[in-house]
XYZ file of C-alpha atoms in Angstrom:
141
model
C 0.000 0.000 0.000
C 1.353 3.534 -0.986
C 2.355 5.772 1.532
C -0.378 8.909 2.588
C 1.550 11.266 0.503
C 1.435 9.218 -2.428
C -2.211 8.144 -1.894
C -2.789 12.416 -1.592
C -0.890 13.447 -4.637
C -2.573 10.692 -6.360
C -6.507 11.929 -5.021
C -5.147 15.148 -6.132
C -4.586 13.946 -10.076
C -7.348 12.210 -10.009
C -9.383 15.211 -9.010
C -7.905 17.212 -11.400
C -9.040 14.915 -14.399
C -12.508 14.686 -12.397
C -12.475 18.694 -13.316
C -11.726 18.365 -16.244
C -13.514 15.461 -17.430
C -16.580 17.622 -16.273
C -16.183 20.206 -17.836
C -15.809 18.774 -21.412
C -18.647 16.809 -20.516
C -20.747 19.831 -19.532
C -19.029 21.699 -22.067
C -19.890 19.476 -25.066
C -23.509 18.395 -23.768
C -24.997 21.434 -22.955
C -28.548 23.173 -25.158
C -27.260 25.993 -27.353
C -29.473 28.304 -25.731
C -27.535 30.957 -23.544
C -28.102 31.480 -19.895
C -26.047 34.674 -20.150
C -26.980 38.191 -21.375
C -25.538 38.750 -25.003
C -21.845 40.262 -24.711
C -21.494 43.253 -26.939
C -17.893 42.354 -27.325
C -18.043 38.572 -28.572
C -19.916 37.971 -32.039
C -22.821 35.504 -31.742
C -22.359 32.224 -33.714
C -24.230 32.376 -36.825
C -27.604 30.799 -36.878
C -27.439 27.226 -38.033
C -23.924 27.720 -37.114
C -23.304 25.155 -34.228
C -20.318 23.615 -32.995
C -19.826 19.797 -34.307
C -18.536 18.336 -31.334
C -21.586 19.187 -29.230
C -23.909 16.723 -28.614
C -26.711 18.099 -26.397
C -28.523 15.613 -24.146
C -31.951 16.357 -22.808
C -32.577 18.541 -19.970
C -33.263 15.630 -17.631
C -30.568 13.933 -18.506
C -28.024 16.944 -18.370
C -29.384 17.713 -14.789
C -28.684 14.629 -13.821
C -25.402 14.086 -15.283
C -24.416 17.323 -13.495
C -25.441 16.173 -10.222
C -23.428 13.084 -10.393
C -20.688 14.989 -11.862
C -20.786 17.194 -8.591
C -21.412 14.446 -6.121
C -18.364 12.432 -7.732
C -16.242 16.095 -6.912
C -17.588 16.283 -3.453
C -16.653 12.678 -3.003
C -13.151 13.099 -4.181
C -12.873 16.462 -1.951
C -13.891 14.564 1.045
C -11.495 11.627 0.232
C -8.563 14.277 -0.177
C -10.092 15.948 3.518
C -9.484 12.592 5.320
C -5.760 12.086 3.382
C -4.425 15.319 4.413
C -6.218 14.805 8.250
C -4.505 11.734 8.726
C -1.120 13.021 7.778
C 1.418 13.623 10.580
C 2.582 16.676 12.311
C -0.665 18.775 11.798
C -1.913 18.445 15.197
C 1.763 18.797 16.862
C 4.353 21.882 17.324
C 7.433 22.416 15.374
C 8.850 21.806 18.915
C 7.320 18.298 19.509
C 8.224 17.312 15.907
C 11.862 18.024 16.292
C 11.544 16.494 19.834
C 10.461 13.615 18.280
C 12.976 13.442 15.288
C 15.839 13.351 17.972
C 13.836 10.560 19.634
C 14.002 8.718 16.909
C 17.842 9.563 15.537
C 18.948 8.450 18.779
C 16.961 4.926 18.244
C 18.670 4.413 14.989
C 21.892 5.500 16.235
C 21.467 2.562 18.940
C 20.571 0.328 16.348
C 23.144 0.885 13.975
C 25.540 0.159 17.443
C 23.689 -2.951 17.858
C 23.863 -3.889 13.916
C 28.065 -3.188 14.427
C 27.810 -6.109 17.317
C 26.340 -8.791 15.574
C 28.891 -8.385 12.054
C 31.681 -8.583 14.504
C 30.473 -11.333 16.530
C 29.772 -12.754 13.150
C 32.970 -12.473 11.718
C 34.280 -14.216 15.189
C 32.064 -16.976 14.337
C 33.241 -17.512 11.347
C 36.960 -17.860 12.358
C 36.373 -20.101 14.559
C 34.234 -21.867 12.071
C 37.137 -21.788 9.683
C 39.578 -22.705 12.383
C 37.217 -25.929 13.332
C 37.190 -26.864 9.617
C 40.430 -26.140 9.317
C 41.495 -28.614 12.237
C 38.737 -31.295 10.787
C 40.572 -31.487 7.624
C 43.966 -31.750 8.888
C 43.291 -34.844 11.359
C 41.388 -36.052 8.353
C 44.636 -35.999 6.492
């Protein structure tokens, strides 16, 4: 499993193409008739002039796509809510955090200690290993 930071960044991509994918969607299904007051400074399309790529669904239908669209967003916002709350650190000072950080420094600073122990009692080991097997093969000879 990917760690929070990954799982956020990837919530946060996946939002992003949520956005997007809505508003092509919205953008490409919508009636031709404008909500808007004319603009005096953009030139209306001509009639029977209408963009190819639009395919207008019915009002029902369009309502209803755009409430799922939205509840999918909300969703994904609330998913990206509970990433970022369970990340670490937001509820703590800087103090505790660097607190902590030595905490934990000085743990891996005892284990690396330990972890020096065991390859030296491990290369002891295997001298006298080699000496035993060394001895074995000489009365052997």
């Amino acid at each position: 499993m990917p760690d929070r930071l990954t799982q956020l960044q990837d919530c946060l991509e996946q939002l992003a193409t949520q956005f997007y994918a809505s508003l092509r969607y919205l953008s490409s299904h919508h009636s031709s008739s404008s909500t808007l007051p004319p603009n005096p400074h953009v030139p209306p399309f001509p009639p029977g002039d209408t963009n190819p790529h639009q395919r207008p669904d019915t009002p029902t239908t369009f309502a209803g796509a755009q409430r799922e669209l939205a509840s999918d967003l909300v969703e994904k916002v609330k998913e990206i809510e509970g990433l970022t709350g369970m990340l670490p650190g937001l509820e703590k000072s800087e103090e505790s955090q660097v607190a902590r950080l030595r905490e934990l420094d000085e743990e891996l600073r005892m284990a690396e200690n330990e972890r020096k122990v065991a390859v030296s009692e491990r290369a002891a080991c295997l001298e006298r290993l080699e000496e035993v097997i060394g001895r074995v093969g000489r009365v052997k000879s």
